[in-house]
mmCIF file of C-alpha atoms in Angstrom:
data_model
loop_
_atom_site.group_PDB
_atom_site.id
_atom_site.type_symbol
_atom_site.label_atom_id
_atom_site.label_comp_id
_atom_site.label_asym_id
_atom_site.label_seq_id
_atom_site.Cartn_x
_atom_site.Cartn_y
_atom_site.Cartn_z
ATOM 1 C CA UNK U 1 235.138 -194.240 -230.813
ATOM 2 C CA UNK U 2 238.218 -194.022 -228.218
ATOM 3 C CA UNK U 3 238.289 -196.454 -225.478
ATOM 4 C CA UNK U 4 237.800 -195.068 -222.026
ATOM 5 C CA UNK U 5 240.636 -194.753 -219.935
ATOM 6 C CA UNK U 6 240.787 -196.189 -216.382
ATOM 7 C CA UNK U 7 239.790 -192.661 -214.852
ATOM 8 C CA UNK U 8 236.819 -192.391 -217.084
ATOM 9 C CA UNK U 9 235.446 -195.697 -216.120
ATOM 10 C CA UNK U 10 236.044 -195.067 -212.321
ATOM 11 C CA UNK U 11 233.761 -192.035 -212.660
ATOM 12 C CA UNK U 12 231.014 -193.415 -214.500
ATOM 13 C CA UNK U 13 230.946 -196.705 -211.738
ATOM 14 C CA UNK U 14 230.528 -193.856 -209.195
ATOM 15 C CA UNK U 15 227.349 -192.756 -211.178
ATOM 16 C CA UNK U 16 225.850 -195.670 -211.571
ATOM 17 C CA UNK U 17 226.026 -196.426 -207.710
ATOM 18 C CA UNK U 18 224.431 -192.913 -207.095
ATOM 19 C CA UNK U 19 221.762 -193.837 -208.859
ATOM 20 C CA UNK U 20 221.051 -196.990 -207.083
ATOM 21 C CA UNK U 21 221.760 -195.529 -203.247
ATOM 22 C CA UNK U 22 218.203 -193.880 -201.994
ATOM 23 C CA UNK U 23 218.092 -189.843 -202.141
ATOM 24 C CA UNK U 24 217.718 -188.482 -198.951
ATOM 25 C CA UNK U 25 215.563 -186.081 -198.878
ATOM 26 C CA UNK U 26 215.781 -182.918 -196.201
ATOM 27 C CA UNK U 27 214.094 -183.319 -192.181
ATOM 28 C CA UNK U 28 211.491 -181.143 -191.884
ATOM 29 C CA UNK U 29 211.091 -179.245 -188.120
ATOM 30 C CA UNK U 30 209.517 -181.839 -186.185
ATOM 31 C CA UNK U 31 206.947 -180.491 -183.258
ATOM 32 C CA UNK U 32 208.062 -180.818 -179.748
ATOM 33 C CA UNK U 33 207.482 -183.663 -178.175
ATOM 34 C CA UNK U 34 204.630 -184.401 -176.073
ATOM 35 C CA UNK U 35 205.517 -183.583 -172.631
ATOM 36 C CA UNK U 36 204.860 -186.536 -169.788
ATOM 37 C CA UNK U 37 202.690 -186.500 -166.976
ATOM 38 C CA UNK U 38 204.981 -185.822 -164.344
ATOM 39 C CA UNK U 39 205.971 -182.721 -166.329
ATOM 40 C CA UNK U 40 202.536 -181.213 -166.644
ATOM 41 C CA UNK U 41 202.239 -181.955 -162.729
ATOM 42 C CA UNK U 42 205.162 -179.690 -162.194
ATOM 43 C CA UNK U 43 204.070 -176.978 -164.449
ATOM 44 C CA UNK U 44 200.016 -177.104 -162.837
ATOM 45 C CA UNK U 45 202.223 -176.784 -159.484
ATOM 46 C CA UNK U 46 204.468 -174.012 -160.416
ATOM 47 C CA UNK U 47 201.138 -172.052 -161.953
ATOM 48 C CA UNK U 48 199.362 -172.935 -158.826
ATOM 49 C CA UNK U 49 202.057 -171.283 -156.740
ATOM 50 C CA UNK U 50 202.532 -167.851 -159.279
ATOM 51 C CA UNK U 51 198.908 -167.707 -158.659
ATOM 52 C CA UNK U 52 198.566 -168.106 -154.529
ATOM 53 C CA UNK U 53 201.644 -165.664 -154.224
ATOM 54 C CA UNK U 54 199.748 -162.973 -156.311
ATOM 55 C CA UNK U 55 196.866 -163.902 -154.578
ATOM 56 C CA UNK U 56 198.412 -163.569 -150.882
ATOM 57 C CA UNK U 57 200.671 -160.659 -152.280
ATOM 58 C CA UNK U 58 196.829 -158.759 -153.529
ATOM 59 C CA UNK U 59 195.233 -159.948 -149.689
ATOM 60 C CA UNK U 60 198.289 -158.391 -147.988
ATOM 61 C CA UNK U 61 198.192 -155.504 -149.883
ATOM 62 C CA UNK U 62 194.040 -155.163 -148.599
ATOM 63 C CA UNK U 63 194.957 -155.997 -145.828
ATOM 64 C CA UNK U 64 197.274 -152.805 -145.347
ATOM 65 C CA UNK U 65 194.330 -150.719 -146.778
ATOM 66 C CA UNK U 66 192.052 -151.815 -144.309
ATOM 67 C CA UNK U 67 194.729 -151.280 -141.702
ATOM 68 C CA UNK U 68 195.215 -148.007 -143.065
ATOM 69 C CA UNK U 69 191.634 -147.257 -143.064
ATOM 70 C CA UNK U 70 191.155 -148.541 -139.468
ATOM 71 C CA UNK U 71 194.098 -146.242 -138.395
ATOM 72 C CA UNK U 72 192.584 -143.068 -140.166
ATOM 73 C CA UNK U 73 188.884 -143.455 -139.213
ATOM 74 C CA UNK U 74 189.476 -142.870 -135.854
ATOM 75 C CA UNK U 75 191.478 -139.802 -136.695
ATOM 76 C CA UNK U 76 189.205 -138.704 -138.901
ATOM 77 C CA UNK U 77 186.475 -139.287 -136.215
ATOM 78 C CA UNK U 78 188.718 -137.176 -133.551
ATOM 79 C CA UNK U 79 188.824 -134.364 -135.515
ATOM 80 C CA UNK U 80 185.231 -134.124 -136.783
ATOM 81 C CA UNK U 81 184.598 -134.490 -132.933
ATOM 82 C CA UNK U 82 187.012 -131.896 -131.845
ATOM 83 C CA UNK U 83 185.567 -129.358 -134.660
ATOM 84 C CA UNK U 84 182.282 -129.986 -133.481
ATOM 85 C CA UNK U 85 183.184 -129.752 -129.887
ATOM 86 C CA UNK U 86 185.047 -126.071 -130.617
ATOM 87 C CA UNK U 87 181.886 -124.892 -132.901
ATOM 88 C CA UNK U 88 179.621 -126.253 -129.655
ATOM 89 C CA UNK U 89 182.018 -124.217 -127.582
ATOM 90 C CA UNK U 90 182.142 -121.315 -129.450
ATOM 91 C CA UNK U 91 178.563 -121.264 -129.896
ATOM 92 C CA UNK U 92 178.141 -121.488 -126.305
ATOM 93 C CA UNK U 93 180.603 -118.532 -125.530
ATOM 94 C CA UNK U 94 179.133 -116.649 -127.948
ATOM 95 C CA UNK U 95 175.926 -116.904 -126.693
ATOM 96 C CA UNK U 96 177.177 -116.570 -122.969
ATOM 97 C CA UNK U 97 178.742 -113.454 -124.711
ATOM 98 C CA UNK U 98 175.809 -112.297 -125.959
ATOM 99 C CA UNK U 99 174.014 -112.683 -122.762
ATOM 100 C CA UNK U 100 176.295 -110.829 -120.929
ATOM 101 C CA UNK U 101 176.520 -108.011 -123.141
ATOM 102 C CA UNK U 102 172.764 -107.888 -122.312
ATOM 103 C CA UNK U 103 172.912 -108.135 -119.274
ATOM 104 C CA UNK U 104 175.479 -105.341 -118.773
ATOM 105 C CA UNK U 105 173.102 -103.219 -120.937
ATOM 106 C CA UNK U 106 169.950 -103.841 -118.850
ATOM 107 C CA UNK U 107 172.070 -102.565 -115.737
ATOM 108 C CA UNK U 108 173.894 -100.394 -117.675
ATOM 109 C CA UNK U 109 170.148 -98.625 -118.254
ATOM 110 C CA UNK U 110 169.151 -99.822 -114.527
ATOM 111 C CA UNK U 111 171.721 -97.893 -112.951
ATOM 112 C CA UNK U 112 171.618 -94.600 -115.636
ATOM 113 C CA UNK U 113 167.680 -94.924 -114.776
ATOM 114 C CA UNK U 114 168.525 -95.415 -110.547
ATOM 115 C CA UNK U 115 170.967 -92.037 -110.839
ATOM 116 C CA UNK U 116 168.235 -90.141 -112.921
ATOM 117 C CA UNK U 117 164.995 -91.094 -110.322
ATOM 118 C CA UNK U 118 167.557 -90.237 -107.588
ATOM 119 C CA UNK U 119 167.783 -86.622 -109.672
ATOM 120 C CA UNK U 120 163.938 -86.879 -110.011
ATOM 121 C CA UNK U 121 163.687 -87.117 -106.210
ATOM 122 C CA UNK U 122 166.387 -84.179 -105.660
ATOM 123 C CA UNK U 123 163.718 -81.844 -107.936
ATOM 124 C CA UNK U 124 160.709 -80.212 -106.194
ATOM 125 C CA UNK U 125 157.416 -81.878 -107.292
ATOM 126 C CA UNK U 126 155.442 -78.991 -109.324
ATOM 127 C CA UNK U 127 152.371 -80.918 -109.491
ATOM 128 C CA UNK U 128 151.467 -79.940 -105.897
ATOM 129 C CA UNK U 129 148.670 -78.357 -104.653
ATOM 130 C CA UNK U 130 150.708 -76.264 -101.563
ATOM 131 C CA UNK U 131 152.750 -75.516 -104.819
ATOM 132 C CA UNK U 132 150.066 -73.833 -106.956
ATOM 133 C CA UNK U 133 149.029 -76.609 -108.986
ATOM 134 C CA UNK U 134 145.421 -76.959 -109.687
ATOM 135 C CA UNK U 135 143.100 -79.252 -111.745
ATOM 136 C CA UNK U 136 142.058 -78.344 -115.180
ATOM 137 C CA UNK U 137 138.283 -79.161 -114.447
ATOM 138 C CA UNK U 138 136.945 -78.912 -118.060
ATOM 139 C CA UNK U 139 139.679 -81.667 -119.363
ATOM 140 C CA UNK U 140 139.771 -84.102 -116.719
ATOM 141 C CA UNK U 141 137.262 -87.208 -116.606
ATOM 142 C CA UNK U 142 134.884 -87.264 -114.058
ATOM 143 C CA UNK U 143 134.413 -88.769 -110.629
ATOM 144 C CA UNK U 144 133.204 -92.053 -109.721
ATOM 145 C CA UNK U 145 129.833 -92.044 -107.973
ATOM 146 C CA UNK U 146 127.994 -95.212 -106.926
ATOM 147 C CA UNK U 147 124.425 -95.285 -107.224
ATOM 148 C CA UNK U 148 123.932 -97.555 -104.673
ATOM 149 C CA UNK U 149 121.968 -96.807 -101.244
ATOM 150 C CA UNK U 150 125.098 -97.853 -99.751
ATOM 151 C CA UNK U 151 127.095 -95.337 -101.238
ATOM 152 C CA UNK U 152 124.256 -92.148 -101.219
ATOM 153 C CA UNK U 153 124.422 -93.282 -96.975
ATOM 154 C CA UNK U 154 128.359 -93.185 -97.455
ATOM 155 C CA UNK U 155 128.261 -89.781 -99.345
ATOM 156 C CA UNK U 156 126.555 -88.368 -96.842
ATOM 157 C CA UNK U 157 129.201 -89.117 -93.669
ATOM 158 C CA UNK U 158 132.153 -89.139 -95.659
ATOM 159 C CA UNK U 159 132.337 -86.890 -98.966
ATOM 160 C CA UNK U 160 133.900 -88.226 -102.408
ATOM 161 C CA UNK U 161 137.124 -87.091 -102.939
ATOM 162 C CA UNK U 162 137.945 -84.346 -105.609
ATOM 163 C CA UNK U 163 140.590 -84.637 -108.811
ATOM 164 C CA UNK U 164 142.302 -82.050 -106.584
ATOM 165 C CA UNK U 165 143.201 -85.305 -104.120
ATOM 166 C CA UNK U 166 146.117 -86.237 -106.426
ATOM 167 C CA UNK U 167 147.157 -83.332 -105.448
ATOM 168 C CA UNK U 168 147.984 -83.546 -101.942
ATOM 169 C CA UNK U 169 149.944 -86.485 -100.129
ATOM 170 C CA UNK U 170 148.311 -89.165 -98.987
ATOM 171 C CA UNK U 171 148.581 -92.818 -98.455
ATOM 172 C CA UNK U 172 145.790 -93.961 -96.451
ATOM 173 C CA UNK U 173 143.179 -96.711 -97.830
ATOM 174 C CA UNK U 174 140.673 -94.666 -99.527
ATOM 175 C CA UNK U 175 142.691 -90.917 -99.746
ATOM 176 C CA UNK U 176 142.660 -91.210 -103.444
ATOM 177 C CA UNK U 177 140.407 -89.717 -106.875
ATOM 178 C CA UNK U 178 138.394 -92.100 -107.725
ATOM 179 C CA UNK U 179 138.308 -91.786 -111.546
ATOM 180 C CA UNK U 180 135.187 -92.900 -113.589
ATOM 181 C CA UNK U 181 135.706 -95.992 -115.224
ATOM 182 C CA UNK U 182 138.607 -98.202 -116.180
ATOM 183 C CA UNK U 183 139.893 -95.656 -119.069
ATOM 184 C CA UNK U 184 140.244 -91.683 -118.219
ATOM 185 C CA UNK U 185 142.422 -88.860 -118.066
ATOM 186 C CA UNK U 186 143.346 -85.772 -115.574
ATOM 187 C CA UNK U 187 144.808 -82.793 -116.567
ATOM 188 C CA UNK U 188 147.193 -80.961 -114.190
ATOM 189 C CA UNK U 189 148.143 -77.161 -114.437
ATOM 190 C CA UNK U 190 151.603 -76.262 -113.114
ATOM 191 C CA UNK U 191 152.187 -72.948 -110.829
ATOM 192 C CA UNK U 192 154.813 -72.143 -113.988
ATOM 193 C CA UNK U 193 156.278 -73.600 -117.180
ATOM 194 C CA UNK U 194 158.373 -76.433 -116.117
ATOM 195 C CA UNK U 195 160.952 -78.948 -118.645
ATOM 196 C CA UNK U 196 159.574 -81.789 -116.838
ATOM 197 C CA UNK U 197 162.109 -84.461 -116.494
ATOM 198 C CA UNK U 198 160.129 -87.362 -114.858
ATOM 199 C CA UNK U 199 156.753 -88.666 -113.632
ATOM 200 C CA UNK U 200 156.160 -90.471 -110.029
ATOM 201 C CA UNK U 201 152.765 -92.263 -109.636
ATOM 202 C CA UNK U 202 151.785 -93.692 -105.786
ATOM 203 C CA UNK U 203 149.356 -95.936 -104.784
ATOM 204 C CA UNK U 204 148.248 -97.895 -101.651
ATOM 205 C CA UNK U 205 150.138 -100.148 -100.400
ATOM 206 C CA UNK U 206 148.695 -103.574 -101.019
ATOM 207 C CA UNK U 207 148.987 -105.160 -97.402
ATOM 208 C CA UNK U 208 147.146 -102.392 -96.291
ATOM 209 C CA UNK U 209 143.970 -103.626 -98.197
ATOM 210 C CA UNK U 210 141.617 -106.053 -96.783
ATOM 211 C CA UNK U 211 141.695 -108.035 -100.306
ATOM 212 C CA UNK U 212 145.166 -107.923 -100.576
ATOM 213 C CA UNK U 213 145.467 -106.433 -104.187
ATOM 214 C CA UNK U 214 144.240 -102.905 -105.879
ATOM 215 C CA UNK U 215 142.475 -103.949 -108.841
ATOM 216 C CA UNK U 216 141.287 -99.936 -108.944
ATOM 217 C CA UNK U 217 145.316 -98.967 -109.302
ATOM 218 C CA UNK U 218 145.985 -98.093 -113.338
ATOM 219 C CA UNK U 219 148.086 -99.923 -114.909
ATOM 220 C CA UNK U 220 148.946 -98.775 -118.874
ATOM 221 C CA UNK U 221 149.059 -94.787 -118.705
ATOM 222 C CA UNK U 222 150.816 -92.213 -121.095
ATOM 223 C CA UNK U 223 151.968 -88.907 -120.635
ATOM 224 C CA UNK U 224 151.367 -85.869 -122.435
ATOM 225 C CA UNK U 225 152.810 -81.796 -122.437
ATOM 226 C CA UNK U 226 150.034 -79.378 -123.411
ATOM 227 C CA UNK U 227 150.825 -75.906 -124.598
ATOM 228 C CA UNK U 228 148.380 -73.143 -123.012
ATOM 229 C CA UNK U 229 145.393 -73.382 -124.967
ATOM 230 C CA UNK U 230 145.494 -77.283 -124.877
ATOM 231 C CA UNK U 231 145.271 -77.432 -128.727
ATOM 232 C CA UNK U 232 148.996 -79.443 -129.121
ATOM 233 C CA UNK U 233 149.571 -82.576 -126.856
ATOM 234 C CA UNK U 234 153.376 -83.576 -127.297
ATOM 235 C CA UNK U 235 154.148 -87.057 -125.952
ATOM 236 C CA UNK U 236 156.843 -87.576 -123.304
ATOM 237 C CA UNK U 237 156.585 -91.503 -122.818
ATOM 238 C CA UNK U 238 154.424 -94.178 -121.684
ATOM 239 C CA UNK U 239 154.406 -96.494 -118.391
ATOM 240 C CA UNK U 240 153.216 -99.141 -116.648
ATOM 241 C CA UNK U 241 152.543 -99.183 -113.108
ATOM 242 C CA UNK U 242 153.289 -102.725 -111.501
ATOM 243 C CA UNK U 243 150.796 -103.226 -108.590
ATOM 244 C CA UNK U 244 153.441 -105.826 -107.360
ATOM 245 C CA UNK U 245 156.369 -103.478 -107.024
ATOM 246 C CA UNK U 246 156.703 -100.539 -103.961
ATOM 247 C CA UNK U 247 153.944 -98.088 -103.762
ATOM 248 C CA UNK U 248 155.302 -95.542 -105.160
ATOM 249 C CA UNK U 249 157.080 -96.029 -108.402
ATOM 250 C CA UNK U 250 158.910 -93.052 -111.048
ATOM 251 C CA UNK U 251 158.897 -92.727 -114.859
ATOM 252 C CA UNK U 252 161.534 -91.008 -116.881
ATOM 253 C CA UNK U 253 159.944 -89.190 -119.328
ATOM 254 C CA UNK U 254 161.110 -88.560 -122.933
ATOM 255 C CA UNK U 255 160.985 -85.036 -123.461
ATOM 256 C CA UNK U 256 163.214 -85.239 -126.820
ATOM 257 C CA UNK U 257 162.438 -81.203 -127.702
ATOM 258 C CA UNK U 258 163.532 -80.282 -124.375
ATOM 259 C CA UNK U 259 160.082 -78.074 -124.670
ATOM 260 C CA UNK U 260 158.590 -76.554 -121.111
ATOM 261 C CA UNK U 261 154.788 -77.048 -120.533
ATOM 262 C CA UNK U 262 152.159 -75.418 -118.097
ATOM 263 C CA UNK U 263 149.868 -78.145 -118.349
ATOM 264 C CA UNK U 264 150.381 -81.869 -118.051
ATOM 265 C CA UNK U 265 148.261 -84.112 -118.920
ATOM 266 C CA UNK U 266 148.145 -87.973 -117.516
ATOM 267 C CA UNK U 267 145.814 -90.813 -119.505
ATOM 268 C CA UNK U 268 144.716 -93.743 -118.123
ATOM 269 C CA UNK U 269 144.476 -96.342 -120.660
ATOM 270 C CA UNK U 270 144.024 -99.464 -118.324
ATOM 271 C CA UNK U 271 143.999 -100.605 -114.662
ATOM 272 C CA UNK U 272 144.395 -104.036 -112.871
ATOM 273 C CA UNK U 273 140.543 -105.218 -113.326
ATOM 274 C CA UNK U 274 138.090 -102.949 -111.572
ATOM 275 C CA UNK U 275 135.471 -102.714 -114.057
ATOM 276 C CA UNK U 276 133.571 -99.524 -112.733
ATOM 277 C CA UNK U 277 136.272 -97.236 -111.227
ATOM 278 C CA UNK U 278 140.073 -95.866 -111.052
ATOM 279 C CA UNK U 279 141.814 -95.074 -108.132
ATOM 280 C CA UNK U 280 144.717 -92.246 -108.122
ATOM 281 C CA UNK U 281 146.239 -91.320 -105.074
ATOM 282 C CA UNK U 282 149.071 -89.041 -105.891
ATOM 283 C CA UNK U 283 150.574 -87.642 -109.097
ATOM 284 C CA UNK U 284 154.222 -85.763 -109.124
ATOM 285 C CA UNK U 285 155.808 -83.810 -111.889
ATOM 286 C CA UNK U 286 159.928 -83.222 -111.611
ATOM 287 C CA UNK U 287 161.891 -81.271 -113.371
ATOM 288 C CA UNK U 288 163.251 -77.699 -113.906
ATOM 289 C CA UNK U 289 161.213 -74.512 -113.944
ATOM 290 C CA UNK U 290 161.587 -71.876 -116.793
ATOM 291 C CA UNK U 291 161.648 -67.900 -116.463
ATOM 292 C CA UNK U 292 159.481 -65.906 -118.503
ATOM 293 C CA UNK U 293 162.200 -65.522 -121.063
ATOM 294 C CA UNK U 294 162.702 -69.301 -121.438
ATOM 295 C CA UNK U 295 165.779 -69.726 -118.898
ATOM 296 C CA UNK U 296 165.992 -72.160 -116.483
ATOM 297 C CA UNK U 297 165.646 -71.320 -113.207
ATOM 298 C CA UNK U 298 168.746 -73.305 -111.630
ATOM 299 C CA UNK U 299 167.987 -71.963 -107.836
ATOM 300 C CA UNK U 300 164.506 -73.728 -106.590
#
C-alpha cells in the first residue's frame, strides 16, 4: 500500500472534523409572533372606527331618505288634494251644468207653452152655448141633488143649475154644474168639427168663498175626442187643475193625429176633497174649425 501524500491526508482531516461538527438541520416557517397588547388596542380601535363610519355613513344615508320622503309627502299630498279639488269642481260644474240645462228646458217649455195659451186665447171658444154647443144629456153624469130639507127649501127659491151652466160664463159663487160625486164626466157637442188645440177650465176664485178654499173644484181630469156615434174616444192629454193658481187655468192638448171631433168629452177623475159633489163652472174648447170636406177654416 502507497503512502498518502500530504494532499490526501489534508482531505481526510477535513472529514473527520465534519463528522464531529453538529449537522444543521433546515428552519422550519416559524408562526408570527404573538402580537402585544398595545397592538390589539390599536387594531379594536381602528375596527371600532371602520365600523362607526359605516354606521354614520348608513344613518346619513336614512337620514336623506327620510328627508326625501318628508319633501315628497307633501307633494304627493298637494296633488292628491288638487285632483280631488278639480274632480269636486268639476263635479260641481257639471252638476250646475246639468241644472241649468234643466232649467233652460223647463222655460224653454214654459215659454213654448205661454206663446201657445196666448194662441189658445186668440181662438174662439167652440164649447159655447151662444156658439151652438150643447150638452150630450145621455153621456154626461148627473146632477148633484141634496136630500136635505135645507136643500128641497133651497130648490124651491133658487133652481139647480143644468150641465148646460158650463156652458155659459160665469164666475159668481155658486154659477157652476154641480156634478154628482167626486168622479164624473160631461160630454160637450161642438156647433162643427173642430182640431181642438187646447182646453181652459175656470173656477171660483177662492177669496171669494166664505171658507177660503173649493174643495168641490176637480182636480185630476182627462180629455177625450169622440167621433159621432161616441163608439171611439181618442185621448188628447190629461191635467191637473191647481186650486192654488188663478181661476182660470189652460191645457194644451195632445192631439198627435191632428184628427177633428164633434164631441168632446171631459172626465173627472178627482177633486180637492168634497166627498158628495163636483163643481164646474166653465169649460172652453180652442182650436180650428174644419169644412165639410176636412179643410180648415182659417177665417173665424
Amino acid at each position: 500500500m502507497e503512502p498518502m501524500g500530504p494532499m490526501g491526508i489534508g482531505l481526510l482531516r477535513s472529514v473527520v472534523r465534519s463528522l464531529h461538527e453538529p449537522v444543521e438541520l433546515s428552519r422550519p416557517l416559524s408562526a408570527p409572533a404573538p402580537a402585544s397588547a398595545g397592538q390589539q388596542c390599536s387594531m379594536w380601535r381602528e375596527t371600532a372606527r371602520r365600523i362607526a363610519r359605516n354606521l354614520a355613513a348608513a344613518a346619513s344615508e336614512q337620514k336623506m331618505n327620510l328627508l326625501r320622503v318628508f319633501l315628497v309627502l307633501p307633494v304627493v299630498f298637494l296633488a292628491l288634494l288638487s285632483e280631488y279639488q278639480l274632480r269636486s269642481w268639476m263635479t260641481h260644474l257639471k252638476i250646475e251644468e246639468d241644472s241649468i240645462a234643466q232649467k233652460l228646458v223647463i222655460l224653454h217649455k214654459a215659454v213654448s207653452e205661454l206663446r201657445t195659451q196666448q194662441d189658445c186665447y186668440q181662438m174662439p171658444d167652440w164649447a159655447r152655448k151662444s156658439n151652438g154647443a150643447t150638452i150630450q144629456l145621455q153621456r154626461t153624469s148627473p146632477t148633484y141633488e141634496c136630500d136635505s130639507w135645507f136643500c128641497w127649501l133651497k130648490r124651491f127659491i133658487v133652481p139647480v143649475n143644468p150641465p148646460d151652466t158650463i156652458l155659459q160664463p160665469g164666475i159668481s159663487p155658486g154659477e157652476c154644474w154641480p156634478m154628482q160625486g167626486h168622479q164624473g164626466q160631461v160630454v160637450i157637442r161642438l156647433p162643427a168639427k173642430i182640431l181642438p188645440s187646447c182646453l181652459t177650465l175656470q173656477h171660483v176664485d177662492p177669496e171669494l168663498t166664505p171658507a177660503g178654499f173649493i174643495s168641490s173644484a176637480p182636480r185630476q181630469s182627462a180629455v177625450f175626442g169622440l167621433d159621432v156615434d161616441g163608439e171611439e174616444e181618442v185621448p188628447l192629454g190629461s191635467f191637473t187643475f191647481n186650486v192654488h193658481k188663478a181661476p182660470l187655468q189652460t191645457f194644451l192638448l195632445q192631439n198627435n193625429h191632428a184628427r177633428a171631433f164633434r164631441y168632446i168629452k171631459v172626465l173627472v177623475k178627482s177633486n180637492w176633497g168634497h166627498p158628495e159633489h163636483t163643481c164646474i163652472y166653465q169649460v172652453q174648447v180652442h182650436g180650428k174649425v174644419v169644412e165639410k170636406n176636412g179643410l180648415l177654416k182659417l177665417d173665424f
